[in-house]
Backbone as JSON, one array per atom type, in Angstrom:
{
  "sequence": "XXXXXXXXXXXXXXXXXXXXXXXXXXXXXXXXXXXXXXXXXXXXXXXXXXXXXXXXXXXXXXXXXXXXXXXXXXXXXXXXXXX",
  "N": [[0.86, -1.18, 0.0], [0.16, 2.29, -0.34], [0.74, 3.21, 2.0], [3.21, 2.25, 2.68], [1.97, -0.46, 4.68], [1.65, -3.78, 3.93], [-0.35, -5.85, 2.14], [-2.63, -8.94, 1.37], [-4.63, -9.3, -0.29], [-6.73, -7.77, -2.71], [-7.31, -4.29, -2.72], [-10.69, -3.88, -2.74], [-11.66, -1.08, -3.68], [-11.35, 0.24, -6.24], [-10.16, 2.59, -6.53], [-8.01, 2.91, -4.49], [-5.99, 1.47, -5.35], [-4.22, 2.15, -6.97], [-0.74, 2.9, -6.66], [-0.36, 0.67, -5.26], [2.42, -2.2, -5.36], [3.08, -4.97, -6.71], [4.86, -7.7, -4.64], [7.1, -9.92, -6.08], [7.92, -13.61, -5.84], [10.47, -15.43, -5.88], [10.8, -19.01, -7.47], [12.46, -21.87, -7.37], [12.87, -23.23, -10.52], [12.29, -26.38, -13.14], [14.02, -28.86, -15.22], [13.34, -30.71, -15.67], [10.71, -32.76, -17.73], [7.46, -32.33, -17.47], [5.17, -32.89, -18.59], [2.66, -35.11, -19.55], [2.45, -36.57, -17.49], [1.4, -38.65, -15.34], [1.61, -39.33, -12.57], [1.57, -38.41, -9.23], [4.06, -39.12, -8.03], [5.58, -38.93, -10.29], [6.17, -36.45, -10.84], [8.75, -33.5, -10.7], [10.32, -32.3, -7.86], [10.43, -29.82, -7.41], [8.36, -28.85, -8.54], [6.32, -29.62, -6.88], [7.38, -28.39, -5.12], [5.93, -25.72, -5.79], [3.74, -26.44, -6.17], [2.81, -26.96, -3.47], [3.59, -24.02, -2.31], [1.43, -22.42, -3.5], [-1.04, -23.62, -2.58], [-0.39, -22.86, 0.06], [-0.52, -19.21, 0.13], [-2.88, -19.38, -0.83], [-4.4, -20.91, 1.05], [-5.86, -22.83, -0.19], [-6.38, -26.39, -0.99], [-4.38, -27.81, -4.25], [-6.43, -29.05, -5.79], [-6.04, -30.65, -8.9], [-4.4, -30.77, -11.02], [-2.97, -30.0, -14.71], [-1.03, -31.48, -16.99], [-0.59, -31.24, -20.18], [-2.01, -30.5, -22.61], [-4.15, -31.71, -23.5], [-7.4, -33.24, -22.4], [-7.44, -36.06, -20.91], [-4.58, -35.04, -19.61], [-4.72, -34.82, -17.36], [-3.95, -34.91, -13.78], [-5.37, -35.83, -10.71], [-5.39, -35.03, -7.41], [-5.91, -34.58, -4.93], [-9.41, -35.7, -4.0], [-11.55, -33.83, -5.04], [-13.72, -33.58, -4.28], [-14.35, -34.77, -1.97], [-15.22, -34.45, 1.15]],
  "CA": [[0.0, 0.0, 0.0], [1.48, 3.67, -0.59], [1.57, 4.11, 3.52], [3.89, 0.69, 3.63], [1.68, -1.42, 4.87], [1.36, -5.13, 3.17], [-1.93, -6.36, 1.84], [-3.02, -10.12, 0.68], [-5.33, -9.17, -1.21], [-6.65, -6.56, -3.8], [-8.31, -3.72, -2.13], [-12.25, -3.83, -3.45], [-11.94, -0.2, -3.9], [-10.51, 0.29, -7.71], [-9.39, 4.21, -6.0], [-7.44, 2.16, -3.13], [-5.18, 0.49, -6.36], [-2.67, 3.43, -7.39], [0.88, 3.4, -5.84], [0.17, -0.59, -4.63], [3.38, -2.73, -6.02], [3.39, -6.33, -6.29], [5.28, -8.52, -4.4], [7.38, -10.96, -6.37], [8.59, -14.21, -5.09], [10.93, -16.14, -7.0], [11.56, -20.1, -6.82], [13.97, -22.46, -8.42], [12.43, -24.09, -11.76], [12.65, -27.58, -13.31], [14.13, -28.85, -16.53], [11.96, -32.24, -16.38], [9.11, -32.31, -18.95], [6.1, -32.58, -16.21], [4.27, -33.24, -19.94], [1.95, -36.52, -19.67], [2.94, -37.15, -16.18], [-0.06, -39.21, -14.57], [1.04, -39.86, -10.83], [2.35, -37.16, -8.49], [5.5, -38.96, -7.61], [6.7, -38.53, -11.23], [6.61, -34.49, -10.23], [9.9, -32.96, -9.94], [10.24, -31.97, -6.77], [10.46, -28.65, -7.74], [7.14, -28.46, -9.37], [5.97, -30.09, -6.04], [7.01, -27.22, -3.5], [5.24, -24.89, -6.41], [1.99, -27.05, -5.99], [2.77, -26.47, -1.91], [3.45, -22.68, -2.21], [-0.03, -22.05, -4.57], [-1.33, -24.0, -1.09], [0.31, -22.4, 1.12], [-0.39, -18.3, -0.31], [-3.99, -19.33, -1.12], [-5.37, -21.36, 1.99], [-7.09, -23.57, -0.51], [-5.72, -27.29, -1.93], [-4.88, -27.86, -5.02], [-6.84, -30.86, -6.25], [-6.35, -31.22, -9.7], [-3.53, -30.37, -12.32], [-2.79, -30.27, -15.93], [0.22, -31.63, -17.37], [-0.76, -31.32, -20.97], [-3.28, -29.84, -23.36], [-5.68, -32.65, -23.68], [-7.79, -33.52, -21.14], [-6.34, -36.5, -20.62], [-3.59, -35.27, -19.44], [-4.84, -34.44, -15.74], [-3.64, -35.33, -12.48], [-5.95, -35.42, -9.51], [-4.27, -34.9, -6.48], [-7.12, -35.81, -3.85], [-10.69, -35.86, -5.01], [-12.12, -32.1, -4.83], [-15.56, -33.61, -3.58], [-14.01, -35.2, -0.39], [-14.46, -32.83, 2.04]],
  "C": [[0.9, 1.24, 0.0], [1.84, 4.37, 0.65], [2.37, 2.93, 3.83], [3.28, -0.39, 4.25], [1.29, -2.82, 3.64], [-0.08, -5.79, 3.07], [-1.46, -7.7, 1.0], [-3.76, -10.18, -0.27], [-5.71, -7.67, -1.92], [-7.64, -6.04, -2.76], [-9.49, -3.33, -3.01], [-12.11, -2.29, -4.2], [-10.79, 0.17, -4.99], [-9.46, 2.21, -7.03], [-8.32, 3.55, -4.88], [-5.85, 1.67, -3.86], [-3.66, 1.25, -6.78], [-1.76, 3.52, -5.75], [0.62, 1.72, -4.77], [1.57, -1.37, -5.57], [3.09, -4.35, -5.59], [4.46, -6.67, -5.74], [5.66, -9.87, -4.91], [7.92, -12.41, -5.19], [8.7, -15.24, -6.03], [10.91, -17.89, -6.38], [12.07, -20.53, -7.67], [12.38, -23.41, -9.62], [12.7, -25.89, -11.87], [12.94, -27.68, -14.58], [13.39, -29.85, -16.5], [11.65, -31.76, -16.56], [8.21, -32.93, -17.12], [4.58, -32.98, -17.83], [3.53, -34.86, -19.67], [2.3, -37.06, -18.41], [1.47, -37.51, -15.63], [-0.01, -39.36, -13.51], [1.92, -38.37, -10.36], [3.71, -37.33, -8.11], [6.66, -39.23, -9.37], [6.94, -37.14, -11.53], [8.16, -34.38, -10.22], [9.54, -32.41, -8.47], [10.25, -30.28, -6.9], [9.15, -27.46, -7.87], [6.04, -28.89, -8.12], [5.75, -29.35, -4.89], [6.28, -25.9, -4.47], [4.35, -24.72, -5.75], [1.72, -26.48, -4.61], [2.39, -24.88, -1.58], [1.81, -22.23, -2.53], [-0.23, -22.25, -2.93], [-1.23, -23.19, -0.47], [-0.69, -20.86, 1.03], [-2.05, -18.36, -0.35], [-5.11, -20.12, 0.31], [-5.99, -22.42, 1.75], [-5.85, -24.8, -1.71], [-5.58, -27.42, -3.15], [-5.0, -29.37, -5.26], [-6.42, -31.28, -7.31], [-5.19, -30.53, -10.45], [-3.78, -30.64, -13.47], [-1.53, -30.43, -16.23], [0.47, -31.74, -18.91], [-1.75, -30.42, -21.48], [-4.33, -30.79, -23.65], [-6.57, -33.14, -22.41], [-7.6, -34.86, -19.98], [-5.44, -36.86, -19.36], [-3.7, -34.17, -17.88], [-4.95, -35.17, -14.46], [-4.6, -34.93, -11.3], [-5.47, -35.9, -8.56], [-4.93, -35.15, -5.29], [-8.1, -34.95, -4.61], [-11.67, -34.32, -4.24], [-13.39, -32.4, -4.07], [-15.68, -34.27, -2.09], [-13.59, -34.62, 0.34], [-13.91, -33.47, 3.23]]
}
């Protein structure tokens, strides 16, 4: 915010928006292909503390990936309807 304080989220008020800056945060990459990968422990590990971070930043699991363009080619990671 433009008095220094840190916000999580977007402030509702579009006038609230000028002079906020994102907050990057970098992590290390992977050269594995993650392409057609069907189970989670053929993940890089890399692509694994991603999945965690998303988690982590958001509060909310992620259930389900894509590792491709076809449909296919998606990983479910526990079952979104089991609460």
């Amino acid at each position: 915010m433009p008095d220094g304080r840190e916000v999580t989220t977007t402030p509702l008020a579009a006038d609230n928006w000028e002079g906020i800056e994102p907050i990057y945060e970098t992590m290390p990459g992977w050269s594995e292909t993650t392409f057609g990968v069907k189970e989670r422990s053929g993940l890089p590990q890399a692509a694994l503390n991603y999945i965690q971070r998303i988690e982590e930043l958001t509060g909310v699991p992620v259930d389900i990936i894509s590792t491709g363009p076809d449909r296919t080619e998606t990983m479910i990671l526990r079952d979104p309807f089991d609460a």
